[in-house]
Amino acid sequence: MNLFAGLEKFGLKAEDTTNLFAEEKKTVVTEEGEKKEAAPEEESFLLDKTIRCAVCDQVFKTKMIKNGRVKRMEPDADLRPRFEYIDTLKYNVVSCPFCGYTAISRYFDHLSSLQVKMVKEQVCANFKADGTSSEAAIVDYDTAIERYKLALFCTIAKKGKTSEKAYVCLNLAWVLRGKYESLDPADPANEAVRKECKEQEEIFYQQAYEGLNKAMSTESYPICGMDECTMDYLIATMSVHFRKFDVASKCIARIQQSPSASKKMKERAFDLKNQIVEEIKKSKQ
Ligand SMILES: [Zn+2]
């Protein structure tokens, strides 16, 4: 149907006008009455990827991020990656719905035949599928948290490296932080869940800290995909969190002396050093 039928007499001709809003961006009117661009659906950042399980050999689909579509934002002080509209960390873990084998994507395919055997004995033999074989359109926080916990369980079962265990804990802590941030603090119904998220985050963050420190002295770089400077910086920020200022200061000194540290990394280290000075001053007051 031509919505503008009848306008011909004015010398105007508009064809194919059934969809007036096809090219327009969706807008929503906020409570204050101002117009704001609607956030795109989480699904629009995702694609299905077919995976063959490295343990049971079955094929399943999992959601992955369309890398070209997401926009990176400034990370948290401890390098937790952040993207506009979506928490990509929820999609960074792959879980086989058939046998339960789960790992952070980068580690999923990399296990020895001995490790396959250990996962089969300690995970798959007892694993009960929860009946939801079809992957939901998006991964919610609770599912993501569950998967990271499964990944940690599997990493222990396969006697994975210290760094892998620590990295799962770090990602789990970050996802718990993401869940915490996603819950509206103004709603009293969220209070208990937010408190629990913070407590859990702290527990896994502590585990990650211990593991990363251990990995630093026992493994060679890159560790969890991080070079020495990045790792020093991460440990420094975590040390400040746990008020281990001596460890933090040593890491910062290494970054400042490193010829391979980027300008940005040196600036970050400098800011962190000032923060430590402030914290120590405060604690002496
Ligand atoms: Zn499997």
Short mmCIF file of C-alpha atoms and ligand atoms in Angstrom, two decimals:
data_model
loop_
_atom_site.label_atom_id
_atom_site.label_comp_id
_atom_site.label_asym_id
_atom_site.label_seq_id
_atom_site.Cartn_x
_atom_site.Cartn_y
_atom_site.Cartn_z
CA MET A 1 0.00 0.00 0.00
CA ASN A 2 1.28 3.43 -0.84
CA LEU A 3 0.67 5.56 2.20
CA PHE A 4 1.00 8.67 0.14
CA ALA A 5 -1.60 7.83 -2.51
CA GLY A 6 -3.42 10.99 -3.38
CA LEU A 7 -0.39 13.23 -3.19
CA GLU A 8 0.32 12.81 -6.90
CA LYS A 9 -1.80 15.81 -7.62
CA PHE A 10 0.76 17.91 -5.83
CA GLY A 11 3.42 16.58 -8.13
CA LEU A 12 4.86 14.42 -5.35
CA LYS A 13 5.50 10.77 -5.88
CA ALA A 14 6.56 8.45 -3.08
CA GLU A 15 6.79 4.75 -3.70
CA ASP A 16 7.39 1.81 -1.44
CA THR A 17 6.44 3.64 1.67
CA THR A 18 4.86 0.85 3.67
CA ASN A 19 7.69 0.84 6.19
CA LEU A 20 8.16 4.36 7.36
CA PHE A 21 10.56 3.58 10.15
CA ALA A 22 12.87 1.02 8.60
CA GLU A 23 15.94 3.22 8.63
CA GLU A 24 15.18 5.07 11.80
CA LYS A 25 16.86 4.28 15.06
CA LYS A 26 14.54 3.07 17.76
CA THR A 27 13.91 5.69 20.37
CA VAL A 28 12.39 5.39 23.79
CA VAL A 29 10.99 8.12 25.94
CA THR A 30 12.44 8.02 29.41
CA GLU A 31 10.50 8.96 32.50
CA GLU A 32 11.90 12.44 32.35
CA GLY A 33 10.34 12.70 28.91
CA GLU A 34 13.62 13.03 27.06
CA LYS A 35 14.27 10.89 24.05
CA LYS A 36 17.11 8.42 24.26
CA GLU A 37 18.42 5.88 21.82
CA ALA A 38 17.19 2.41 22.77
CA ALA A 39 19.89 -0.05 23.75
CA PRO A 40 20.22 -2.77 21.12
CA GLU A 41 19.12 -6.25 22.12
CA GLU A 42 21.85 -8.47 23.56
CA GLU A 43 21.00 -11.06 20.91
CA SER A 44 22.12 -8.74 18.15
CA PHE A 45 25.73 -9.08 19.37
CA LEU A 46 25.68 -12.86 19.31
CA LEU A 47 26.11 -15.63 16.84
CA ASP A 48 25.82 -19.40 17.05
CA LYS A 49 28.99 -21.37 16.86
CA THR A 50 29.08 -25.12 16.39
CA ILE A 51 31.51 -26.85 18.69
CA ARG A 52 32.73 -30.41 18.83
CA CYS A 53 33.32 -31.45 22.42
CA ALA A 54 36.96 -32.24 23.08
CA VAL A 55 35.93 -34.88 25.62
CA CYS A 56 32.78 -36.70 24.37
CA ASP A 57 33.02 -35.76 20.67
CA GLN A 58 29.37 -34.69 20.48
CA VAL A 59 28.47 -31.57 18.53
CA PHE A 60 26.56 -28.66 20.07
CA LYS A 61 25.86 -24.99 19.50
CA THR A 62 27.04 -22.20 21.74
CA LYS A 63 26.64 -18.43 21.70
CA MET A 64 29.65 -16.35 20.76
CA ILE A 65 30.26 -12.63 20.50
CA LYS A 66 30.33 -10.98 17.09
CA ASN A 67 33.65 -9.28 17.66
CA GLY A 68 33.17 -6.60 15.05
CA ARG A 69 29.93 -5.41 16.59
CA VAL A 70 30.87 -4.77 20.19
CA LYS A 71 32.38 -1.50 21.34
CA ARG A 72 35.11 -1.67 23.96
CA MET A 73 34.91 0.70 26.89
CA GLU A 74 37.54 1.65 29.46
CA PRO A 75 38.23 -1.47 31.55
CA ASP A 76 37.98 -1.54 35.33
CA ALA A 77 41.15 -0.72 37.27
CA ASP A 78 41.96 -4.44 37.42
CA LEU A 79 41.55 -4.79 33.64
CA ARG A 80 38.09 -6.42 33.74
CA PRO A 81 37.05 -5.92 30.11
CA ARG A 82 33.94 -3.85 29.59
CA PHE A 83 31.87 -3.40 26.46
CA GLU A 84 28.93 -1.19 25.62
CA TYR A 85 25.52 -2.88 26.10
CA ILE A 86 26.88 -6.37 26.80
CA ASP A 87 28.98 -8.22 29.33
CA THR A 88 31.06 -10.37 27.00
CA LEU A 89 32.50 -12.36 29.91
CA LYS A 90 29.21 -14.28 30.13
CA TYR A 91 30.07 -15.76 26.73
CA ASN A 92 33.68 -16.58 27.41
CA VAL A 93 33.04 -20.05 28.76
CA VAL A 94 32.01 -23.12 26.76
CA SER A 95 30.00 -25.91 28.34
CA CYS A 96 29.13 -29.23 26.70
CA PRO A 97 25.45 -29.97 27.42
CA PHE A 98 26.03 -33.70 26.90
CA CYS A 99 28.96 -34.58 29.16
CA GLY A 100 29.46 -31.48 31.31
CA TYR A 101 32.99 -30.70 30.20
CA THR A 102 33.38 -26.95 30.55
CA ALA A 103 36.26 -24.53 30.07
CA ILE A 104 37.06 -20.94 29.23
CA SER A 105 36.94 -20.76 25.41
CA ARG A 106 40.71 -20.36 24.95
CA TYR A 107 41.35 -23.59 26.88
CA PHE A 108 38.42 -25.69 25.66
CA ASP A 109 40.19 -27.64 22.92
CA HIS A 110 43.54 -27.92 24.58
CA LEU A 111 43.71 -31.01 26.69
CA SER A 112 45.81 -34.14 26.55
CA SER A 113 44.39 -37.65 26.24
CA LEU A 114 45.22 -38.20 29.90
CA GLN A 115 43.23 -35.08 30.80
CA VAL A 116 40.29 -36.30 28.69
CA LYS A 117 40.38 -39.50 30.72
CA MET A 118 40.43 -37.61 34.01
CA VAL A 119 37.51 -35.39 32.98
CA LYS A 120 35.53 -38.45 31.85
CA GLU A 121 36.08 -40.17 35.18
CA GLN A 122 35.55 -37.24 37.49
CA VAL A 123 33.01 -35.12 35.61
CA CYS A 124 31.22 -36.93 32.80
CA ALA A 125 30.57 -40.15 34.76
CA ASN A 126 28.50 -38.21 37.29
CA PHE A 127 27.19 -35.40 35.14
CA LYS A 128 23.43 -35.05 34.86
CA ALA A 129 22.29 -32.85 31.99
CA ASP A 130 19.72 -30.36 33.24
CA GLY A 131 17.39 -31.17 30.34
CA THR A 132 17.82 -27.87 28.55
CA SER A 133 19.75 -29.12 25.55
CA SER A 134 18.82 -26.16 23.39
CA GLU A 135 20.88 -23.08 24.07
CA ALA A 136 18.84 -20.06 25.23
CA ALA A 137 18.89 -16.92 23.11
CA ILE A 138 21.13 -15.15 25.60
CA VAL A 139 23.22 -16.31 28.56
CA ASP A 140 22.00 -14.81 31.83
CA TYR A 141 24.28 -14.13 34.78
CA ASP A 142 23.21 -17.15 36.80
CA THR A 143 23.91 -19.50 33.88
CA ALA A 144 27.29 -17.85 33.30
CA ILE A 145 28.22 -18.16 36.98
CA GLU A 146 27.19 -21.80 36.95
CA ARG A 147 29.35 -22.43 33.87
CA TYR A 148 32.42 -20.78 35.36
CA LYS A 149 31.99 -22.92 38.46
CA LEU A 150 31.76 -26.01 36.24
CA ALA A 151 34.86 -24.82 34.41
CA LEU A 152 36.71 -24.53 37.72
CA PHE A 153 35.55 -28.01 38.68
CA CYS A 154 36.77 -29.41 35.35
CA THR A 155 40.10 -27.57 35.59
CA ILE A 156 40.72 -29.22 38.94
CA ALA A 157 39.58 -32.61 37.57
CA LYS A 158 42.01 -32.41 34.64
CA LYS A 159 44.83 -31.14 36.90
CA GLY A 160 45.04 -27.96 34.84
CA LYS A 161 47.76 -25.39 35.34
CA THR A 162 47.71 -23.07 38.35
CA SER A 163 47.27 -20.15 35.98
CA GLU A 164 44.18 -21.68 34.36
CA LYS A 165 42.55 -22.28 37.75
CA ALA A 166 43.40 -18.74 38.80
CA TYR A 167 42.11 -17.31 35.54
CA VAL A 168 38.76 -19.10 35.93
CA CYS A 169 38.49 -17.68 39.46
CA LEU A 170 39.33 -14.19 38.21
CA ASN A 171 36.71 -14.38 35.46
CA LEU A 172 34.17 -15.76 37.90
CA ALA A 173 34.83 -12.85 40.26
CA TRP A 174 34.41 -10.43 37.35
CA VAL A 175 31.12 -12.03 36.28
CA LEU A 176 29.85 -11.78 39.85
CA ARG A 177 30.79 -8.11 39.75
CA GLY A 178 28.85 -7.82 36.50
CA LYS A 179 25.79 -9.38 38.08
CA TYR A 180 26.12 -7.07 41.08
CA GLU A 181 26.24 -4.04 38.80
CA SER A 182 23.26 -5.25 36.78
CA LEU A 183 21.00 -5.23 39.84
CA ASP A 184 19.34 -1.92 40.60
CA PRO A 185 20.56 -0.77 44.04
CA ALA A 186 17.41 1.33 44.47
CA ASP A 187 15.27 -1.81 44.56
CA PRO A 188 15.24 -3.27 48.10
CA ALA A 189 14.41 -6.69 46.63
CA ASN A 190 17.97 -6.80 45.23
CA GLU A 191 19.76 -6.08 48.47
CA ALA A 192 20.35 -9.64 49.61
CA VAL A 193 21.45 -10.85 46.16
CA ARG A 194 23.82 -7.93 45.74
CA LYS A 195 25.36 -8.66 49.12
CA GLU A 196 25.83 -12.30 48.18
CA CYS A 197 27.42 -11.33 44.84
CA LYS A 198 29.95 -9.11 46.63
CA GLU A 199 30.82 -11.83 49.13
CA GLN A 200 31.26 -14.46 46.42
CA GLU A 201 33.27 -12.07 44.26
CA GLU A 202 35.63 -11.50 47.17
CA ILE A 203 36.11 -15.24 47.73
CA PHE A 204 36.97 -15.99 44.09
CA TYR A 205 39.08 -12.84 43.82
CA GLN A 206 41.16 -14.03 46.76
CA GLN A 207 41.61 -17.43 45.11
CA ALA A 208 42.57 -15.78 41.83
CA TYR A 209 45.10 -13.61 43.63
CA GLU A 210 46.78 -16.54 45.32
CA GLY A 211 46.83 -18.56 42.10
CA LEU A 212 48.18 -15.78 39.91
CA ASN A 213 50.96 -15.04 42.39
CA LYS A 214 51.91 -18.69 42.39
CA ALA A 215 51.73 -18.91 38.58
CA MET A 216 54.03 -15.89 38.28
CA SER A 217 56.82 -17.72 40.06
CA THR A 218 56.27 -21.15 38.50
CA GLU A 219 55.13 -20.62 34.89
CA SER A 220 56.61 -18.86 31.90
CA TYR A 221 55.03 -15.97 29.99
CA PRO A 222 52.57 -15.40 28.50
CA ILE A 223 50.42 -16.45 31.45
CA CYS A 224 46.67 -16.60 30.69
CA GLY A 225 47.51 -14.66 27.54
CA MET A 226 49.14 -11.85 29.54
CA ASP A 227 52.69 -10.59 29.13
CA GLU A 228 54.85 -9.80 32.13
CA CYS A 229 53.89 -6.12 32.34
CA THR A 230 50.17 -6.79 32.16
CA MET A 231 50.48 -9.46 34.81
CA ASP A 232 52.54 -7.15 37.05
CA TYR A 233 49.91 -4.49 36.69
CA LEU A 234 47.05 -6.89 37.45
CA ILE A 235 48.84 -8.25 40.53
CA ALA A 236 49.60 -4.69 41.63
CA THR A 237 45.93 -3.63 41.51
CA MET A 238 44.81 -6.79 43.25
CA SER A 239 47.52 -6.31 45.89
CA VAL A 240 46.19 -2.83 46.58
CA HIS A 241 42.73 -4.34 46.99
CA PHE A 242 44.09 -6.79 49.55
CA ARG A 243 46.24 -4.05 51.12
CA LYS A 244 49.48 -5.83 50.31
CA PHE A 245 51.24 -2.61 49.44
CA ASP A 246 54.75 -4.09 49.48
CA VAL A 247 53.84 -6.59 46.74
CA ALA A 248 52.06 -3.85 44.77
CA SER A 249 55.08 -1.53 45.01
CA LYS A 250 57.45 -4.20 43.72
CA CYS A 251 55.21 -4.89 40.70
CA ILE A 252 54.89 -1.17 39.97
CA ALA A 253 58.66 -0.70 40.14
CA ARG A 254 59.11 -3.50 37.60
CA ILE A 255 56.62 -1.87 35.20
CA GLN A 256 58.33 1.51 35.54
CA GLN A 257 61.72 -0.01 34.77
CA SER A 258 60.49 -2.20 31.94
CA PRO A 259 61.52 -1.08 28.45
CA SER A 260 58.61 -3.04 26.96
CA ALA A 261 55.83 -1.41 29.04
CA SER A 262 53.58 0.87 26.98
CA LYS A 263 53.17 4.54 27.85
CA LYS A 264 49.61 3.87 28.94
CA MET A 265 50.73 1.03 31.21
CA LYS A 266 53.37 3.27 32.82
CA GLU A 267 50.73 5.95 33.40
CA ARG A 268 48.44 3.41 35.01
CA ALA A 269 51.27 2.21 37.22
CA PHE A 270 52.03 5.80 38.19
CA ASP A 271 48.38 6.41 39.18
CA LEU A 272 48.37 3.23 41.20
CA LYS A 273 51.54 4.30 43.01
CA ASN A 274 49.87 7.57 44.00
CA GLN A 275 46.84 5.64 45.18
CA ILE A 276 49.07 3.52 47.43
CA VAL A 277 50.70 6.61 48.92
CA GLU A 278 47.22 7.99 49.68
CA GLU A 279 46.03 4.72 51.20
CA ILE A 280 49.09 4.46 53.45
CA LYS A 281 48.65 8.08 54.53
CA LYS A 282 44.99 7.42 55.34
CA SER A 283 45.79 4.31 57.37
CA LYS A 284 48.30 6.26 59.49
CA GLN A 285 45.77 8.91 60.42
ZN ZN B 1 31.02 -33.35 25.88
#
